[in-house]
Amino acid sequence: MIDGKKVLFSGMQATGNLTLGNYLGALKNWVALSDEYECFYSVVDMHSITVRQDPATLRKRARSLLTLYIAAGLDPKKNCIYYQSHVSAHAELAWVLNCYTYMGELNRMTQFKDKAAKHADNINAGLFTYPVLMAADILLYQADVVPVGIDQMQHLELTRNLAERFNNLYGEVFTIPEAYIGKVGAKIMSLQDPSKKMSKSDENPNGSIYLMDDPDTIMRKCRRAVTDSEGCIRYTDRQPGLKNLIDIYSACTGKTPEETVREFDGKGYGDLKPAVGEAVISVLKPLQEEYARLSKDKAYLDSIIKENGEKAGYYAGKTLRKVHRKIGFPDRIR
Ligand code: TRP
């Protein structure tokens, strides 16, 4: 609890260009949660180096992601928006937690197995212990809730196990975090292969709408979206491409899928697709304008980065000191 509010922690990696899926599935909901919770939204750049990165690109993308958080509507005065690498307690707690995590637990992580297969030439120890760093992120802030996608549930479960293990040994040190699965956290699929999540690392750029795509590109991608030959607008798992378009339209217009189906009753895919494009453009245009405006304001962004980095450091430091005391590290002499 901070000032009577429950604490929320989440983070995104600054790798790849953010997609409409990241926005509708995560960022947009983060904004909705920021009144109810005391929120920490991190740009988790330390996680990014588990895969080799070009330094200049990583730096640029990290700043761009932080700017996007704000452009999407997260008020940086209310929400602690900061770079993970600016708060050294993340690395420090991760080390401690590493010593309480079993190899067998990490061996079971499906994301590790997937990433190891994908990056067979660089299966580094960081990739293996990635979930421990994620646990440190969450536990440092005594987070009550963590909005995550289904792909991160296994990591969150590990975080809960580590917290419980630690508390059993040393008393109540960590808050046990719960997953926050958004009610409307639309899961947006690839426009080219609706069996796959829309992903910033997709090799086919037509599968994803990027947050910085211009209107013509958005329109083209929507028109080319894979559907089916049934030709009739319904909301069913048997027509996954169509279902995805209905989800996108609904999320962008604030309608329910049922309302969308009714709106397009008797119409064809040729009517729906451009309407989806328009709906997406009307959501992304203001976001892009705000992003452009913020990007020019270097002094403002720098001040946010500094203030929020210090704020995060304050809360993280409190937890870390408690952990150090519990495990028997000598007190610091002041
Ligand atoms: N692993 C998360 C992802 O790739 C990002 C992340 C890092 C995160 N630390 C976190 C998410 C803590 C939630 C809480 O999506």
Coordinates of C-alpha atoms and ligand atoms in Angstrom, one line a residue:
M1 CA 0.0 0.0 0.0
I2 CA 1.2 3.5 -0.8
D3 CA -0.9 6.4 0.4
G4 CA -3.9 4.0 1.0
K5 CA -3.7 2.6 -2.6
K6 CA -2.8 -0.8 -3.7
V7 CA 0.3 -1.0 -5.8
L8 CA 0.5 -2.1 -9.4
F9 CA 3.6 -2.9 -11.3
S10 CA 4.1 -3.7 -15.0
G11 CA 6.7 -3.3 -17.6
M12 CA 7.4 -3.5 -21.3
Q13 CA 10.5 -4.2 -23.2
A14 CA 11.9 -1.6 -25.6
T15 CA 12.6 -4.0 -28.3
G16 CA 10.8 -3.8 -31.6
N17 CA 8.2 -1.2 -32.5
L18 CA 5.1 -1.3 -30.4
T19 CA 2.0 -2.6 -32.2
L20 CA -1.7 -1.9 -31.9
G21 CA -1.9 -5.1 -30.0
N22 CA 0.4 -3.7 -27.3
Y23 CA -1.7 -0.6 -27.1
L24 CA -5.2 -2.2 -27.1
G25 CA -4.1 -5.2 -25.0
A26 CA -1.9 -3.4 -22.5
L27 CA -1.2 0.3 -22.6
K28 CA -4.8 1.4 -22.9
N29 CA -5.7 -0.6 -19.9
W30 CA -2.8 0.7 -17.9
V31 CA -4.3 4.2 -18.3
A32 CA -7.6 3.0 -17.0
L33 CA -6.0 1.5 -13.9
S34 CA -3.9 4.6 -13.0
D35 CA -6.6 6.2 -10.8
E36 CA -7.3 3.1 -8.8
Y37 CA -3.7 2.0 -8.1
E38 CA -0.4 3.4 -7.3
C39 CA 1.3 2.5 -10.5
F40 CA 4.9 1.7 -11.5
Y41 CA 5.4 1.3 -15.2
S42 CA 8.9 0.4 -16.1
V43 CA 10.7 0.4 -19.4
V44 CA 12.5 -2.9 -18.7
D45 CA 15.7 -2.3 -20.6
M46 CA 17.7 -4.8 -18.4
H47 CA 15.5 -7.5 -19.7
S48 CA 16.2 -6.5 -23.3
I49 CA 19.9 -7.4 -23.1
T50 CA 19.1 -11.1 -22.7
V51 CA 19.0 -10.9 -26.5
R52 CA 21.9 -9.0 -28.2
Q53 CA 21.0 -5.4 -28.9
D54 CA 22.5 -2.6 -30.9
P55 CA 23.4 0.0 -28.2
A56 CA 22.2 3.1 -30.1
T57 CA 19.0 1.4 -31.1
L58 CA 18.3 0.2 -27.6
R59 CA 18.8 3.7 -26.2
K60 CA 16.6 5.2 -28.8
R61 CA 13.8 2.7 -28.3
A62 CA 13.9 2.9 -24.6
R63 CA 13.3 6.6 -24.8
S64 CA 10.7 6.2 -27.4
L65 CA 8.8 3.6 -25.3
L66 CA 8.9 5.9 -22.2
T67 CA 7.6 8.7 -24.4
L68 CA 4.8 6.5 -25.7
Y69 CA 3.7 5.6 -22.2
I70 CA 3.1 9.3 -21.6
A71 CA 1.6 9.9 -25.0
A72 CA -0.9 7.1 -24.5
G73 CA -2.2 9.0 -21.5
L74 CA -0.3 7.8 -18.5
D75 CA 0.3 10.9 -16.4
P76 CA 3.9 10.8 -15.2
K77 CA 3.0 12.8 -12.1
K78 CA 0.7 10.1 -11.0
N79 CA 2.3 7.1 -12.5
C80 CA 5.9 6.2 -11.8
I81 CA 7.3 5.8 -15.4
Y82 CA 11.0 5.0 -15.3
Y83 CA 13.9 3.0 -16.7
Q84 CA 14.6 -0.3 -15.0
S85 CA 18.4 0.3 -15.5
H86 CA 18.2 3.5 -13.5
V87 CA 17.3 1.7 -10.3
S88 CA 20.2 -0.5 -9.3
A89 CA 18.0 -2.3 -6.7
H90 CA 16.5 -4.4 -9.6
A91 CA 19.9 -6.1 -10.2
E92 CA 20.6 -6.4 -6.5
L93 CA 17.4 -8.1 -5.6
A94 CA 17.6 -10.3 -8.6
W95 CA 20.9 -11.6 -7.4
V96 CA 19.5 -12.4 -4.0
L97 CA 16.4 -14.1 -5.5
N98 CA 18.7 -16.1 -7.8
C99 CA 20.0 -17.8 -4.7
Y100 CA 16.4 -18.8 -3.8
T101 CA 15.4 -20.1 -7.2
Y102 CA 15.9 -23.7 -8.3
M103 CA 17.4 -24.6 -11.7
G104 CA 14.5 -27.0 -12.1
E105 CA 12.0 -24.2 -11.7
L106 CA 13.7 -22.1 -14.4
N107 CA 14.1 -25.2 -16.6
R108 CA 10.3 -25.5 -16.8
M109 CA 9.8 -21.9 -18.1
T110 CA 8.3 -22.3 -21.6
Q111 CA 9.4 -18.8 -22.7
F112 CA 13.0 -19.8 -21.9
K113 CA 12.6 -22.9 -24.0
D114 CA 11.1 -20.9 -26.9
K115 CA 13.7 -18.1 -26.7
A116 CA 16.6 -20.6 -26.4
A117 CA 15.4 -22.3 -29.6
K118 CA 15.1 -19.0 -31.4
H119 CA 18.5 -17.7 -30.2
A120 CA 20.4 -21.0 -30.2
D121 CA 23.7 -19.1 -30.7
N122 CA 23.3 -17.1 -27.6
I123 CA 21.7 -19.0 -24.8
N124 CA 23.1 -16.9 -22.0
A125 CA 22.6 -17.2 -18.3
G126 CA 20.6 -14.0 -18.3
L127 CA 18.1 -15.5 -20.6
F128 CA 17.8 -18.4 -18.2
T129 CA 17.3 -16.2 -15.1
Y130 CA 15.2 -13.6 -16.8
P131 CA 12.1 -14.6 -14.7
V132 CA 14.1 -13.9 -11.5
L133 CA 14.8 -10.4 -12.6
M134 CA 11.1 -10.0 -13.4
A135 CA 10.2 -11.3 -9.9
A136 CA 12.6 -8.7 -8.5
D137 CA 10.8 -6.0 -10.5
I138 CA 7.5 -6.9 -9.0
L139 CA 8.5 -7.7 -5.4
L140 CA 10.7 -4.5 -5.0
Y141 CA 7.6 -2.4 -5.1
Q142 CA 5.5 -4.7 -3.0
A143 CA 3.1 -4.9 -5.9
D144 CA -0.4 -6.2 -5.2
V145 CA -1.4 -6.5 -8.8
V146 CA 0.5 -7.1 -12.1
P147 CA -1.4 -6.7 -15.4
V148 CA 0.2 -9.3 -17.7
G149 CA -0.7 -11.2 -20.8
I150 CA -1.2 -14.9 -20.6
D151 CA 2.3 -15.5 -21.9
Q152 CA 3.7 -14.0 -18.7
M153 CA 1.5 -16.0 -16.3
Q154 CA 4.1 -18.7 -15.7
H155 CA 6.7 -16.0 -14.7
L156 CA 4.2 -14.4 -12.3
E157 CA 3.5 -17.8 -10.8
L158 CA 7.2 -18.2 -10.2
T159 CA 7.3 -14.7 -8.6
R160 CA 4.5 -15.7 -6.2
N161 CA 6.4 -18.9 -5.3
L162 CA 9.6 -17.1 -4.7
A163 CA 7.8 -14.5 -2.5
E164 CA 6.2 -17.2 -0.5
R165 CA 9.4 -19.1 -0.1
F166 CA 11.2 -16.0 1.1
N167 CA 8.4 -15.1 3.5
N168 CA 8.3 -18.6 5.0
L169 CA 12.0 -18.3 5.8
Y170 CA 12.2 -14.7 7.0
G171 CA 8.7 -13.5 7.9
E172 CA 6.5 -11.1 6.0
V173 CA 8.9 -9.4 3.6
F174 CA 7.1 -9.4 0.3
T175 CA 3.5 -8.8 -0.8
I176 CA 2.3 -11.7 -2.8
P177 CA 1.2 -10.3 -6.2
E178 CA -1.9 -11.3 -8.1
A179 CA -2.2 -11.3 -11.8
Y180 CA -4.6 -8.7 -13.2
I181 CA -6.2 -10.0 -16.3
G182 CA -8.1 -7.1 -17.8
K183 CA -11.8 -7.6 -18.6
V184 CA -11.5 -5.9 -21.9
G185 CA -7.7 -6.5 -22.5
A186 CA -8.4 -7.3 -26.1
K187 CA -6.1 -9.9 -27.4
I188 CA -5.2 -8.7 -30.9
M189 CA -4.0 -11.3 -33.4
S190 CA -1.8 -10.9 -36.5
L191 CA -3.7 -9.6 -39.5
Q192 CA -1.9 -12.1 -41.7
D193 CA -2.2 -15.2 -39.4
P194 CA -5.0 -14.9 -36.9
S195 CA -3.8 -17.9 -35.0
K196 CA -0.8 -15.9 -33.8
K197 CA -0.7 -12.9 -31.5
M198 CA 0.0 -9.5 -33.2
S199 CA 3.7 -9.2 -32.3
K200 CA 6.4 -6.5 -32.5
S201 CA 8.8 -9.2 -33.4
D202 CA 6.7 -10.6 -36.3
E203 CA 8.8 -10.9 -39.5
N204 CA 5.9 -10.1 -41.7
P205 CA 5.2 -6.3 -41.2
N206 CA 1.8 -6.7 -42.8
G207 CA 0.6 -8.8 -39.8
S208 CA 1.0 -5.9 -37.4
I209 CA -0.2 -2.4 -37.2
Y210 CA 2.6 -0.3 -35.6
L211 CA 1.7 2.6 -33.4
M212 CA 3.6 4.9 -35.7
D213 CA 2.2 3.7 -39.0
D214 CA 0.8 6.4 -41.1
P215 CA -2.9 6.4 -42.2
D216 CA -2.2 5.0 -45.7
T217 CA -0.2 2.1 -44.3
I218 CA -2.9 1.3 -41.7
M219 CA -5.6 1.3 -44.4
R220 CA -3.6 -0.9 -46.6
K221 CA -2.9 -3.4 -43.9
C222 CA -6.5 -3.6 -42.9
R223 CA -7.7 -4.1 -46.4
R224 CA -5.2 -6.9 -46.9
A225 CA -6.1 -8.6 -43.6
V226 CA -6.7 -12.3 -44.0
T227 CA -10.3 -13.4 -43.6
D228 CA -12.2 -16.3 -45.0
S229 CA -14.5 -17.1 -47.9
E230 CA -17.8 -17.3 -45.9
G231 CA -18.5 -13.6 -46.6
C232 CA -20.9 -13.2 -43.7
I233 CA -20.1 -11.0 -40.7
R234 CA -20.4 -13.1 -37.5
Y235 CA -18.3 -13.2 -34.4
T236 CA -17.1 -16.8 -34.1
D237 CA -13.9 -18.8 -33.6
R238 CA -14.5 -20.4 -36.9
Q239 CA -13.7 -17.1 -38.6
P240 CA -10.7 -16.1 -36.7
G241 CA -9.5 -13.4 -39.1
L242 CA -12.9 -11.7 -39.1
K243 CA -13.2 -12.1 -35.4
N244 CA -9.9 -10.3 -34.9
L245 CA -11.1 -7.4 -37.1
I246 CA -14.3 -7.2 -35.1
D247 CA -12.2 -7.1 -31.9
I248 CA -10.0 -4.3 -33.3
Y249 CA -13.0 -2.3 -34.4
S250 CA -14.8 -2.8 -31.1
A251 CA -11.8 -1.9 -29.0
C252 CA -11.1 1.2 -31.1
T253 CA -14.7 2.5 -31.0
G254 CA -15.7 1.4 -27.5
K255 CA -18.4 -0.9 -28.8
T256 CA -19.0 -4.5 -27.9
P257 CA -18.4 -7.2 -30.5
E258 CA -22.2 -7.8 -30.6
E259 CA -22.8 -4.1 -31.4
T260 CA -20.3 -4.2 -34.1
V261 CA -21.8 -7.3 -35.7
R262 CA -25.2 -5.6 -35.7
E263 CA -23.7 -2.4 -37.2
F264 CA -22.4 -4.5 -40.1
D265 CA -25.4 -6.7 -40.5
G266 CA -25.9 -7.5 -44.2
K267 CA -22.7 -5.9 -45.2
G268 CA -19.5 -7.5 -46.4
Y269 CA -15.8 -7.7 -45.6
G270 CA -15.3 -4.9 -48.1
D271 CA -17.3 -2.6 -45.8
L272 CA -15.8 -3.8 -42.6
K273 CA -12.1 -3.6 -43.5
P274 CA -11.9 0.1 -44.3
A275 CA -14.1 0.9 -41.3
V276 CA -11.6 -0.9 -39.2
G277 CA -8.8 1.1 -40.8
E278 CA -10.7 4.4 -40.0
A279 CA -11.3 3.3 -36.4
V280 CA -7.6 2.5 -35.9
I281 CA -6.5 5.8 -37.5
S282 CA -8.8 7.7 -35.2
V283 CA -7.2 6.1 -32.2
L284 CA -3.6 6.3 -33.4
K285 CA -3.6 9.8 -34.8
P286 CA -4.0 11.7 -31.5
L287 CA -1.4 9.3 -29.9
Q288 CA 1.1 10.0 -32.7
E289 CA 0.5 13.8 -32.4
E290 CA 1.1 13.7 -28.7
Y291 CA 4.2 11.5 -29.1
A292 CA 5.6 14.0 -31.6
R293 CA 4.9 16.9 -29.3
L294 CA 6.5 15.2 -26.3
S295 CA 9.5 14.0 -28.2
K296 CA 10.5 17.6 -29.0
D297 CA 10.3 18.6 -25.3
K298 CA 13.6 17.2 -24.2
A299 CA 13.9 19.1 -20.9
Y300 CA 10.4 17.9 -19.8
L301 CA 11.1 14.3 -20.6
D302 CA 14.5 14.5 -18.9
S303 CA 12.9 15.9 -15.8
I304 CA 10.3 13.0 -15.7
I305 CA 13.0 10.5 -16.2
K306 CA 15.0 11.9 -13.3
E307 CA 12.2 12.4 -10.8
N308 CA 10.5 9.1 -11.5
G309 CA 13.8 7.3 -11.4
E310 CA 14.4 8.7 -8.0
K311 CA 10.9 7.9 -6.8
A312 CA 11.2 4.3 -7.9
G313 CA 14.7 4.1 -6.3
Y314 CA 13.2 5.3 -3.0
Y315 CA 10.5 2.5 -2.8
A316 CA 12.8 -0.1 -4.2
G317 CA 15.6 0.8 -1.8
K318 CA 13.2 0.3 1.2
T319 CA 12.5 -3.2 0.2
L320 CA 16.0 -4.0 -0.7
R321 CA 17.3 -2.9 2.7
K322 CA 14.7 -5.0 4.4
V323 CA 15.8 -8.0 2.4
H324 CA 19.4 -7.4 3.2
R325 CA 18.7 -7.2 6.9
K326 CA 16.7 -10.4 6.8
I327 CA 19.3 -12.5 5.1
G328 CA 22.1 -11.3 7.4
F329 CA 24.1 -8.8 5.4
P330 CA 25.9 -6.4 7.7
D331 CA 24.3 -3.0 8.4
R332 CA 25.7 -0.1 6.6
I333 CA 27.6 2.4 8.7
R334 CA 26.2 5.9 8.3
Ligands
TRP1 N1 8.6 -10.1 -19.2 C1 7.7 -9.1 -19.6 C2 7.3 -9.2 -21.0 O1 8.2 -9.6 -21.8 C3 8.1 -7.7 -19.3 C4 8.3 -7.5 -17.8 C5 9.5 -7.4 -17.2 C6 7.3 -7.4 -16.8 N2 9.3 -7.3 -15.8 C7 8.0 -7.3 -15.6 C8 5.9 -7.5 -16.9 C9 7.3 -7.2 -14.4 C10 5.2 -7.4 -15.7 C11 5.9 -7.2 -14.5 O2 6.2 -8.9 -21.4

